């Protein structure tokens, strides 16, 4: 089983105080880790380390025990502002990993079409990126990452810019694909409810330097995925209680920082 | 992406609410030109200025038709225009072939920037008339010198725009392509080049303007055809109506070239200003 492991990683630029100091985090397939933290806690830096966009100045990032040297198709990334290529349509964006590998169009078209359809974008294949809504763009971004059949999905505040309703729909989409495909997911967010509703593990970071403050095991996302309604989960005293604890943790840290 | 120009100039960006205002601006521009024409007519009709210095609009128009059909200094207007356009486009072709790679080198490599940036900055402020004599000494008075003078004027705008375009590539898009397995060559082809394309087109638009402006200087020496040559021959014999007609044709063609590039831009860079 695939494991992605950040071991005792630190990141610092020059003589400035470290952005991340001695942070360790390991997750594997079927883990859904949500990461929450105040600004300055290095959430995005953490994701960049896992993706291989950034090398740690201390410690190691390992995939299945081997140190990574850069980004790889085993780790799919979904970006905050979709990062789609506007010179390609929705289908070509989705199929980008296959295009890059030289797979001919007649082969990648049906496959990309199928992935888009699963994400509710059947009929949108030929749309230009600027003709899609924010939620649809994030679906294409997700489809593009999934096409490479990654073992890990790294998501950097992907739904931060969406309205509440679209965001709730996207949560269902993510939970559904996580249930069906079972990749290990690292999901960065600044929204406490989102962090609680999606993951199996919640990691709360502390700021300056970024480090793990506390970790919680959670099951609200699993319950949602099994069909429990959002209202019932959110009114569960366990959910309310944990939300308050996490809010306390984040805000007292933010105030102290 | 909504840029500052959306707020500052809602009339030039496409959009239904701005339609009314856009129309009014067009009316105002047309009216301005008409007023200018009327003043020109009035001044010449009243006899305030001798036709030698400013011929009346009608005379210039008659001359336009005459040169169009019968020609002036051995060529018709379209032949002059064709010769000039051929020089400008030949210059654009060679200039773009050099300046676009130079722009990439400046933006992507510190070595490239170190070597090429000072060369461009040296070249950029020199007026074409200043290096024209040198070009003639080196390359003679043939077609090569003319194309070269125009082409040199086009280098800097294209190279600098290209470099700006390459630098403006969104880091997330590069990261996205890298995480999907793109090689360096693929990054260039699928991400960096298309990202830079809108700026490259802008550079070409500016370069066409610069080249067209340089045209008269390039045709100063030993040309037998071309709009610049036509104007100069006419000036030597004080045929003022041909001079004015030539100037107006140069202005009109510059305006048309600009419009053509804007249409090409819509076709080839439809995402410009939208994301």
PDB file of N, CA and C in Angstrom, chain A residues 124-196:
ATOM      1  N   UNK A 124     -20.058  18.886 -21.521  1.00  0.00           N
ATOM      2  CA  UNK A 124     -19.253  20.103 -21.377  1.00  0.00           C
ATOM      3  C   UNK A 124     -17.850  19.939 -21.964  1.00  0.00           C
ATOM      4  N   UNK A 125     -17.619  18.811 -22.673  1.00  0.00           N
ATOM      5  CA  UNK A 125     -16.259  18.473 -23.123  1.00  0.00           C
ATOM      6  C   UNK A 125     -15.631  19.568 -23.973  1.00  0.00           C
ATOM      7  N   UNK A 126     -16.437  20.152 -24.865  1.00  0.00           N
ATOM      8  CA  UNK A 126     -15.885  21.115 -25.830  1.00  0.00           C
ATOM      9  C   UNK A 126     -15.889  22.544 -25.304  1.00  0.00           C
ATOM     10  N   UNK A 127     -16.359  22.728 -24.069  1.00  0.00           N
ATOM     11  CA  UNK A 127     -16.440  24.093 -23.529  1.00  0.00           C
ATOM     12  C   UNK A 127     -15.050  24.663 -23.296  1.00  0.00           C
ATOM     13  N   UNK A 128     -14.928  25.951 -23.583  1.00  0.00           N
ATOM     14  CA  UNK A 128     -13.703  26.648 -23.229  1.00  0.00           C
ATOM     15  C   UNK A 128     -13.710  26.882 -21.722  1.00  0.00           C
ATOM     16  N   UNK A 129     -12.521  27.031 -21.168  1.00  0.00           N
ATOM     17  CA  UNK A 129     -12.418  27.155 -19.718  1.00  0.00           C
ATOM     18  C   UNK A 129     -13.191  28.359 -19.200  1.00  0.00           C
ATOM     19  N   UNK A 130     -13.134  29.473 -19.981  1.00  0.00           N
ATOM     20  CA  UNK A 130     -13.802  30.675 -19.491  1.00  0.00           C
ATOM     21  C   UNK A 130     -15.318  30.594 -19.643  1.00  0.00           C
ATOM     22  N   UNK A 131     -15.794  29.519 -20.288  1.00  0.00           N
ATOM     23  CA  UNK A 131     -17.247  29.339 -20.384  1.00  0.00           C
ATOM     24  C   UNK A 131     -17.788  28.482 -19.252  1.00  0.00           C
ATOM     25  N   UNK A 132     -16.894  28.046 -18.343  1.00  0.00           N
ATOM     26  CA  UNK A 132     -17.311  27.200 -17.230  1.00  0.00           C
ATOM     27  C   UNK A 132     -17.435  28.024 -15.953  1.00  0.00           C
ATOM     28  N   UNK A 133     -18.306  27.595 -15.054  1.00  0.00           N
ATOM     29  CA  UNK A 133     -18.422  28.257 -13.754  1.00  0.00           C
ATOM     30  C   UNK A 133     -17.264  27.825 -12.861  1.00  0.00           C
ATOM     31  N   UNK A 134     -17.110  28.493 -11.726  1.00  0.00           N
ATOM     32  CA  UNK A 134     -16.032  28.153 -10.804  1.00  0.00           C
ATOM     33  C   UNK A 134     -16.087  26.694 -10.370  1.00  0.00           C
ATOM     34  N   UNK A 135     -17.282  26.216 -10.036  1.00  0.00           N
ATOM     35  CA  UNK A 135     -17.437  24.831  -9.605  1.00  0.00           C
ATOM     36  C   UNK A 135     -17.096  23.855 -10.719  1.00  0.00           C
ATOM     37  N   UNK A 136     -17.530  24.189 -11.952  1.00  0.00           N
ATOM     38  CA  UNK A 136     -17.234  23.309 -13.088  1.00  0.00           C
ATOM     39  C   UNK A 136     -15.734  23.269 -13.359  1.00  0.00           C
ATOM     40  N   UNK A 137     -15.079  24.408 -13.195  1.00  0.00           N
ATOM     41  CA  UNK A 137     -13.623  24.439 -13.401  1.00  0.00           C
ATOM     42  C   UNK A 137     -12.920  23.543 -12.399  1.00  0.00           C
ATOM     43  N   UNK A 138     -13.362  23.617 -11.148  1.00  0.00           N
ATOM     44  CA  UNK A 138     -12.710  22.773 -10.147  1.00  0.00           C
ATOM     45  C   UNK A 138     -12.968  21.303 -10.440  1.00  0.00           C
ATOM     46  N   UNK A 139     -14.142  20.975 -11.017  1.00  0.00           N
ATOM     47  CA  UNK A 139     -14.389  19.592 -11.408  1.00  0.00           C
ATOM     48  C   UNK A 139     -13.428  19.166 -12.500  1.00  0.00           C
ATOM     49  N   UNK A 140     -13.197  20.068 -13.462  1.00  0.00           N
ATOM     50  CA  UNK A 140     -12.242  19.738 -14.537  1.00  0.00           C
ATOM     51  C   UNK A 140     -10.842  19.560 -13.934  1.00  0.00           C
ATOM     52  N   UNK A 141     -10.497  20.437 -12.975  1.00  0.00           N
ATOM     53  CA  UNK A 141      -9.200  20.311 -12.314  1.00  0.00           C
ATOM     54  C   UNK A 141      -9.062  18.960 -11.614  1.00  0.00           C
ATOM     55  N   UNK A 142     -10.156  18.541 -10.989  1.00  0.00           N
ATOM     56  CA  UNK A 142     -10.193  17.252 -10.297  1.00  0.00           C
ATOM     57  C   UNK A 142     -10.098  16.110 -11.314  1.00  0.00           C
ATOM     58  N   UNK A 143     -10.858  16.255 -12.412  1.00  0.00           N
ATOM     59  CA  UNK A 143     -10.837  15.234 -13.474  1.00  0.00           C
ATOM     60  C   UNK A 143      -9.425  15.096 -14.043  1.00  0.00           C
ATOM     61  N   UNK A 144      -8.757  16.245 -14.249  1.00  0.00           N
ATOM     62  CA  UNK A 144      -7.405  16.230 -14.797  1.00  0.00           C
ATOM     63  C   UNK A 144      -6.458  15.461 -13.872  1.00  0.00           C
ATOM     64  N   UNK A 145      -6.585  15.726 -12.546  1.00  0.00           N
ATOM     65  CA  UNK A 145      -5.729  15.018 -11.592  1.00  0.00           C
ATOM     66  C   UNK A 145      -6.048  13.526 -11.592  1.00  0.00           C
ATOM     67  N   UNK A 146      -7.346  13.172 -11.664  1.00  0.00           N
ATOM     68  CA  UNK A 146      -7.746  11.765 -11.596  1.00  0.00           C
ATOM     69  C   UNK A 146      -7.311  10.976 -12.824  1.00  0.00           C
ATOM     70  N   UNK A 147      -7.253  11.630 -13.982  1.00  0.00           N
ATOM     71  CA  UNK A 147      -6.887  10.939 -15.227  1.00  0.00           C
ATOM     72  C   UNK A 147      -5.527  10.267 -15.125  1.00  0.00           C
ATOM     73  N   UNK A 148      -4.626  10.851 -14.326  1.00  0.00           N
ATOM     74  CA  UNK A 148      -3.291  10.277 -14.202  1.00  0.00           C
ATOM     75  C   UNK A 148      -3.290   9.081 -13.243  1.00  0.00           C
ATOM     76  N   UNK A 149      -4.479   8.739 -12.716  1.00  0.00           N
ATOM     77  CA  UNK A 149      -4.635   7.636 -11.762  1.00  0.00           C
ATOM     78  C   UNK A 149      -3.631   7.720 -10.619  1.00  0.00           C
ATOM     79  N   UNK A 150      -3.659   8.843  -9.887  1.00  0.00           N
ATOM     80  CA  UNK A 150      -2.678   9.045  -8.823  1.00  0.00           C
ATOM     81  C   UNK A 150      -2.998   8.179  -7.596  1.00  0.00           C
ATOM     82  N   UNK A 151      -1.952   7.878  -6.823  1.00  0.00           N
ATOM     83  CA  UNK A 151      -2.167   7.185  -5.555  1.00  0.00           C
ATOM     84  C   UNK A 151      -2.561   8.180  -4.479  1.00  0.00           C
ATOM     85  N   UNK A 152      -2.142   9.428  -4.685  1.00  0.00           N
ATOM     86  CA  UNK A 152      -2.457  10.475  -3.714  1.00  0.00           C
ATOM     87  C   UNK A 152      -3.082  11.661  -4.435  1.00  0.00           C
ATOM     88  N   UNK A 153      -4.007  12.297  -3.741  1.00  0.00           N
ATOM     89  CA  UNK A 153      -4.626  13.496  -4.279  1.00  0.00           C
ATOM     90  C   UNK A 153      -4.322  14.620  -3.295  1.00  0.00           C
ATOM     91  N   UNK A 154      -3.631  15.643  -3.783  1.00  0.00           N
ATOM     92  CA  UNK A 154      -3.249  16.750  -2.918  1.00  0.00           C
ATOM     93  C   UNK A 154      -4.078  17.961  -3.308  1.00  0.00           C
ATOM     94  N   UNK A 155      -4.879  18.452  -2.393  1.00  0.00           N
ATOM     95  CA  UNK A 155      -5.826  19.510  -2.734  1.00  0.00           C
ATOM     96  C   UNK A 155      -5.573  20.736  -1.865  1.00  0.00           C
ATOM     97  N   UNK A 156      -5.304  21.867  -2.538  1.00  0.00           N
ATOM     98  CA  UNK A 156      -4.936  23.096  -1.830  1.00  0.00           C
ATOM     99  C   UNK A 156      -6.109  24.081  -1.814  1.00  0.00           C
ATOM    100  N   UNK A 157      -6.864  24.088  -0.742  1.00  0.00           N
ATOM    101  CA  UNK A 157      -8.044  24.945  -0.620  1.00  0.00           C
ATOM    102  C   UNK A 157      -8.831  25.011  -1.926  1.00  0.00           C
ATOM    103  N   UNK A 158      -9.207  23.839  -2.461  1.00  0.00           N
ATOM    104  CA  UNK A 158      -9.756  23.836  -3.821  1.00  0.00           C
ATOM    105  C   UNK A 158     -11.116  24.517  -3.930  1.00  0.00           C
ATOM    106  N   UNK A 159     -11.877  24.559  -2.821  1.00  0.00           N
ATOM    107  CA  UNK A 159     -13.235  25.075  -2.925  1.00  0.00           C
ATOM    108  C   UNK A 159     -13.390  26.407  -2.207  1.00  0.00           C
ATOM    109  N   UNK A 160     -12.254  27.028  -1.859  1.00  0.00           N
ATOM    110  CA  UNK A 160     -12.289  28.270  -1.095  1.00  0.00           C
ATOM    111  C   UNK A 160     -13.033  29.396  -1.789  1.00  0.00           C
ATOM    112  N   UNK A 161     -13.005  29.396  -3.136  1.00  0.00           N
ATOM    113  CA  UNK A 161     -13.597  30.514  -3.866  1.00  0.00           C
ATOM    114  C   UNK A 161     -15.041  30.231  -4.299  1.00  0.00           C
ATOM    115  N   UNK A 162     -15.562  29.051  -3.913  1.00  0.00           N
ATOM    116  CA  UNK A 162     -16.904  28.687  -4.391  1.00  0.00           C
ATOM    117  C   UNK A 162     -17.975  29.121  -3.403  1.00  0.00           C
ATOM    118  N   UNK A 163     -19.216  29.306  -3.911  1.00  0.00           N
ATOM    119  CA  UNK A 163     -20.331  29.624  -3.011  1.00  0.00           C
ATOM    120  C   UNK A 163     -20.703  28.381  -2.213  1.00  0.00           C
ATOM    121  N   UNK A 164     -21.459  28.584  -1.138  1.00  0.00           N
ATOM    122  CA  UNK A 164     -21.724  27.512  -0.178  1.00  0.00           C
ATOM    123  C   UNK A 164     -22.386  26.297  -0.824  1.00  0.00           C
ATOM    124  N   UNK A 165     -23.346  26.540  -1.714  1.00  0.00           N
ATOM    125  CA  UNK A 165     -24.080  25.434  -2.317  1.00  0.00           C
ATOM    126  C   UNK A 165     -23.169  24.607  -3.222  1.00  0.00           C
ATOM    127  N   UNK A 166     -22.430  25.285  -4.090  1.00  0.00           N
ATOM    128  CA  UNK A 166     -21.505  24.599  -4.992  1.00  0.00           C
ATOM    129  C   UNK A 166     -20.469  23.839  -4.188  1.00  0.00           C
ATOM    130  N   UNK A 167     -20.046  24.455  -3.087  1.00  0.00           N
ATOM    131  CA  UNK A 167     -19.047  23.821  -2.248  1.00  0.00           C
ATOM    132  C   UNK A 167     -19.585  22.514  -1.659  1.00  0.00           C
ATOM    133  N   UNK A 168     -20.829  22.538  -1.202  1.00  0.00           N
ATOM    134  CA  UNK A 168     -21.438  21.328  -0.659  1.00  0.00           C
ATOM    135  C   UNK A 168     -21.519  20.238  -1.730  1.00  0.00           C
ATOM    136  N   UNK A 169     -21.848  20.639  -2.962  1.00  0.00           N
ATOM    137  CA  UNK A 169     -21.882  19.666  -4.057  1.00  0.00           C
ATOM    138  C   UNK A 169     -20.499  19.075  -4.300  1.00  0.00           C
ATOM    139  N   UNK A 170     -19.477  19.937  -4.243  1.00  0.00           N
ATOM    140  CA  UNK A 170     -18.126  19.462  -4.483  1.00  0.00           C
ATOM    141  C   UNK A 170     -17.681  18.502  -3.379  1.00  0.00           C
ATOM    142  N   UNK A 171     -18.158  18.757  -2.138  1.00  0.00           N
ATOM    143  CA  UNK A 171     -17.842  17.838  -1.047  1.00  0.00           C
ATOM    144  C   UNK A 171     -18.374  16.445  -1.356  1.00  0.00           C
ATOM    145  N   UNK A 172     -19.601  16.385  -1.874  1.00  0.00           N
ATOM    146  CA  UNK A 172     -20.170  15.083  -2.243  1.00  0.00           C
ATOM    147  C   UNK A 172     -19.327  14.415  -3.318  1.00  0.00           C
ATOM    148  N   UNK A 173     -18.932  15.223  -4.310  1.00  0.00           N
ATOM    149  CA  UNK A 173     -18.116  14.678  -5.405  1.00  0.00           C
ATOM    150  C   UNK A 173     -16.831  14.067  -4.855  1.00  0.00           C
ATOM    151  N   UNK A 174     -16.167  14.822  -3.962  1.00  0.00           N
ATOM    152  CA  UNK A 174     -14.878  14.353  -3.444  1.00  0.00           C
ATOM    153  C   UNK A 174     -15.060  13.108  -2.575  1.00  0.00           C
ATOM    154  N   UNK A 175     -16.076  13.134  -1.708  1.00  0.00           N
ATOM    155  CA  UNK A 175     -16.306  11.970  -0.851  1.00  0.00           C
ATOM    156  C   UNK A 175     -16.625  10.743  -1.697  1.00  0.00           C
ATOM    157  N   UNK A 176     -17.406  10.959  -2.754  1.00  0.00           N
ATOM    158  CA  UNK A 176     -17.783   9.852  -3.629  1.00  0.00           C
ATOM    159  C   UNK A 176     -16.567   9.237  -4.318  1.00  0.00           C
ATOM    160  N   UNK A 177     -15.711  10.104  -4.862  1.00  0.00           N
ATOM    161  CA  UNK A 177     -14.562   9.523  -5.579  1.00  0.00           C
ATOM    162  C   UNK A 177     -13.560   8.912  -4.607  1.00  0.00           C
ATOM    163  N   UNK A 178     -13.506   9.473  -3.406  1.00  0.00           N
ATOM    164  CA  UNK A 178     -12.615   8.892  -2.402  1.00  0.00           C
ATOM    165  C   UNK A 178     -13.103   7.497  -2.025  1.00  0.00           C
ATOM    166  N   UNK A 179     -14.432   7.341  -1.861  1.00  0.00           N
ATOM    167  CA  UNK A 179     -14.999   6.045  -1.531  1.00  0.00           C
ATOM    168  C   UNK A 179     -14.752   5.025  -2.640  1.00  0.00           C
ATOM    169  N   UNK A 180     -14.937   5.465  -3.882  1.00  0.00           N
ATOM    170  CA  UNK A 180     -14.850   4.525  -5.001  1.00  0.00           C
ATOM    171  C   UNK A 180     -13.401   4.185  -5.362  1.00  0.00           C
ATOM    172  N   UNK A 181     -12.557   5.221  -5.402  1.00  0.00           N
ATOM    173  CA  UNK A 181     -11.196   5.006  -5.909  1.00  0.00           C
ATOM    174  C   UNK A 181     -10.173   4.842  -4.797  1.00  0.00           C
ATOM    175  N   UNK A 182     -10.473   5.416  -3.633  1.00  0.00           N
ATOM    176  CA  UNK A 182      -9.627   5.210  -2.471  1.00  0.00           C
ATOM    177  C   UNK A 182      -8.221   5.764  -2.523  1.00  0.00           C
ATOM    178  N   UNK A 183      -7.996   6.927  -3.156  1.00  0.00           N
ATOM    179  CA  UNK A 183      -6.650   7.494  -3.080  1.00  0.00           C
ATOM    180  C   UNK A 183      -6.429   8.079  -1.692  1.00  0.00           C
ATOM    181  N   UNK A 184      -5.165   8.229  -1.292  1.00  0.00           N
ATOM    182  CA  UNK A 184      -4.889   8.982  -0.083  1.00  0.00           C
ATOM    183  C   UNK A 184      -5.060  10.451  -0.398  1.00  0.00           C
ATOM    184  N   UNK A 185      -5.842  11.152   0.430  1.00  0.00           N
ATOM    185  CA  UNK A 185      -6.108  12.560   0.122  1.00  0.00           C
ATOM    186  C   UNK A 185      -5.515  13.454   1.201  1.00  0.00           C
ATOM    187  N   UNK A 186      -4.820  14.495   0.754  1.00  0.00           N
ATOM    188  CA  UNK A 186      -4.353  15.549   1.646  1.00  0.00           C
ATOM    189  C   UNK A 186      -5.107  16.804   1.233  1.00  0.00           C
ATOM    190  N   UNK A 187      -5.949  17.300   2.129  1.00  0.00           N
ATOM    191  CA  UNK A 187      -6.875  18.363   1.763  1.00  0.00           C
ATOM    192  C   UNK A 187      -6.629  19.572   2.653  1.00  0.00           C
ATOM    193  N   UNK A 188      -6.074  20.637   2.072  1.00  0.00           N
ATOM    194  CA  UNK A 188      -5.781  21.846   2.833  1.00  0.00           C
ATOM    195  C   UNK A 188      -7.005  22.750   2.833  1.00  0.00           C
ATOM    196  N   UNK A 189      -7.349  23.306   3.971  1.00  0.00           N
ATOM    197  CA  UNK A 189      -8.479  24.219   4.007  1.00  0.00           C
ATOM    198  C   UNK A 189      -8.305  25.219   5.149  1.00  0.00           C
ATOM    199  N   UNK A 190      -9.044  26.329   5.063  1.00  0.00           N
ATOM    200  CA  UNK A 190      -9.053  27.241   6.211  1.00  0.00           C
ATOM    201  C   UNK A 190     -10.440  27.269   6.845  1.00  0.00           C
ATOM    202  N   UNK A 191     -11.297  26.343   6.378  1.00  0.00           N
ATOM    203  CA  UNK A 191     -12.686  26.307   6.814  1.00  0.00           C
ATOM    204  C   UNK A 191     -12.871  25.130   7.772  1.00  0.00           C
ATOM    205  N   UNK A 192     -13.185  25.422   9.034  1.00  0.00           N
ATOM    206  CA  UNK A 192     -13.254  24.387  10.065  1.00  0.00           C
ATOM    207  C   UNK A 192     -14.316  23.337   9.735  1.00  0.00           C
ATOM    208  N   UNK A 193     -15.496  23.780   9.302  1.00  0.00           N
ATOM    209  CA  UNK A 193     -16.559  22.815   8.987  1.00  0.00           C
ATOM    210  C   UNK A 193     -16.146  21.887   7.856  1.00  0.00           C
ATOM    211  N   UNK A 194     -15.535  22.488   6.827  1.00  0.00           N
ATOM    212  CA  UNK A 194     -15.082  21.678   5.691  1.00  0.00           C
ATOM    213  C   UNK A 194     -14.077  20.638   6.157  1.00  0.00           C
ATOM    214  N   UNK A 195     -13.150  21.059   7.011  1.00  0.00           N
ATOM    215  CA  UNK A 195     -12.124  20.142   7.510  1.00  0.00           C
ATOM    216  C   UNK A 195     -12.751  18.983   8.278  1.00  0.00           C
ATOM    217  N   UNK A 196     -13.811  19.293   9.050  1.00  0.00           N
ATOM    218  CA  UNK A 196     -14.443  18.251   9.857  1.00  0.00           C
ATOM    219  C   UNK A 196     -15.317  17.322   9.019  1.00  0.00           C
TER     220      UNK A 196
END
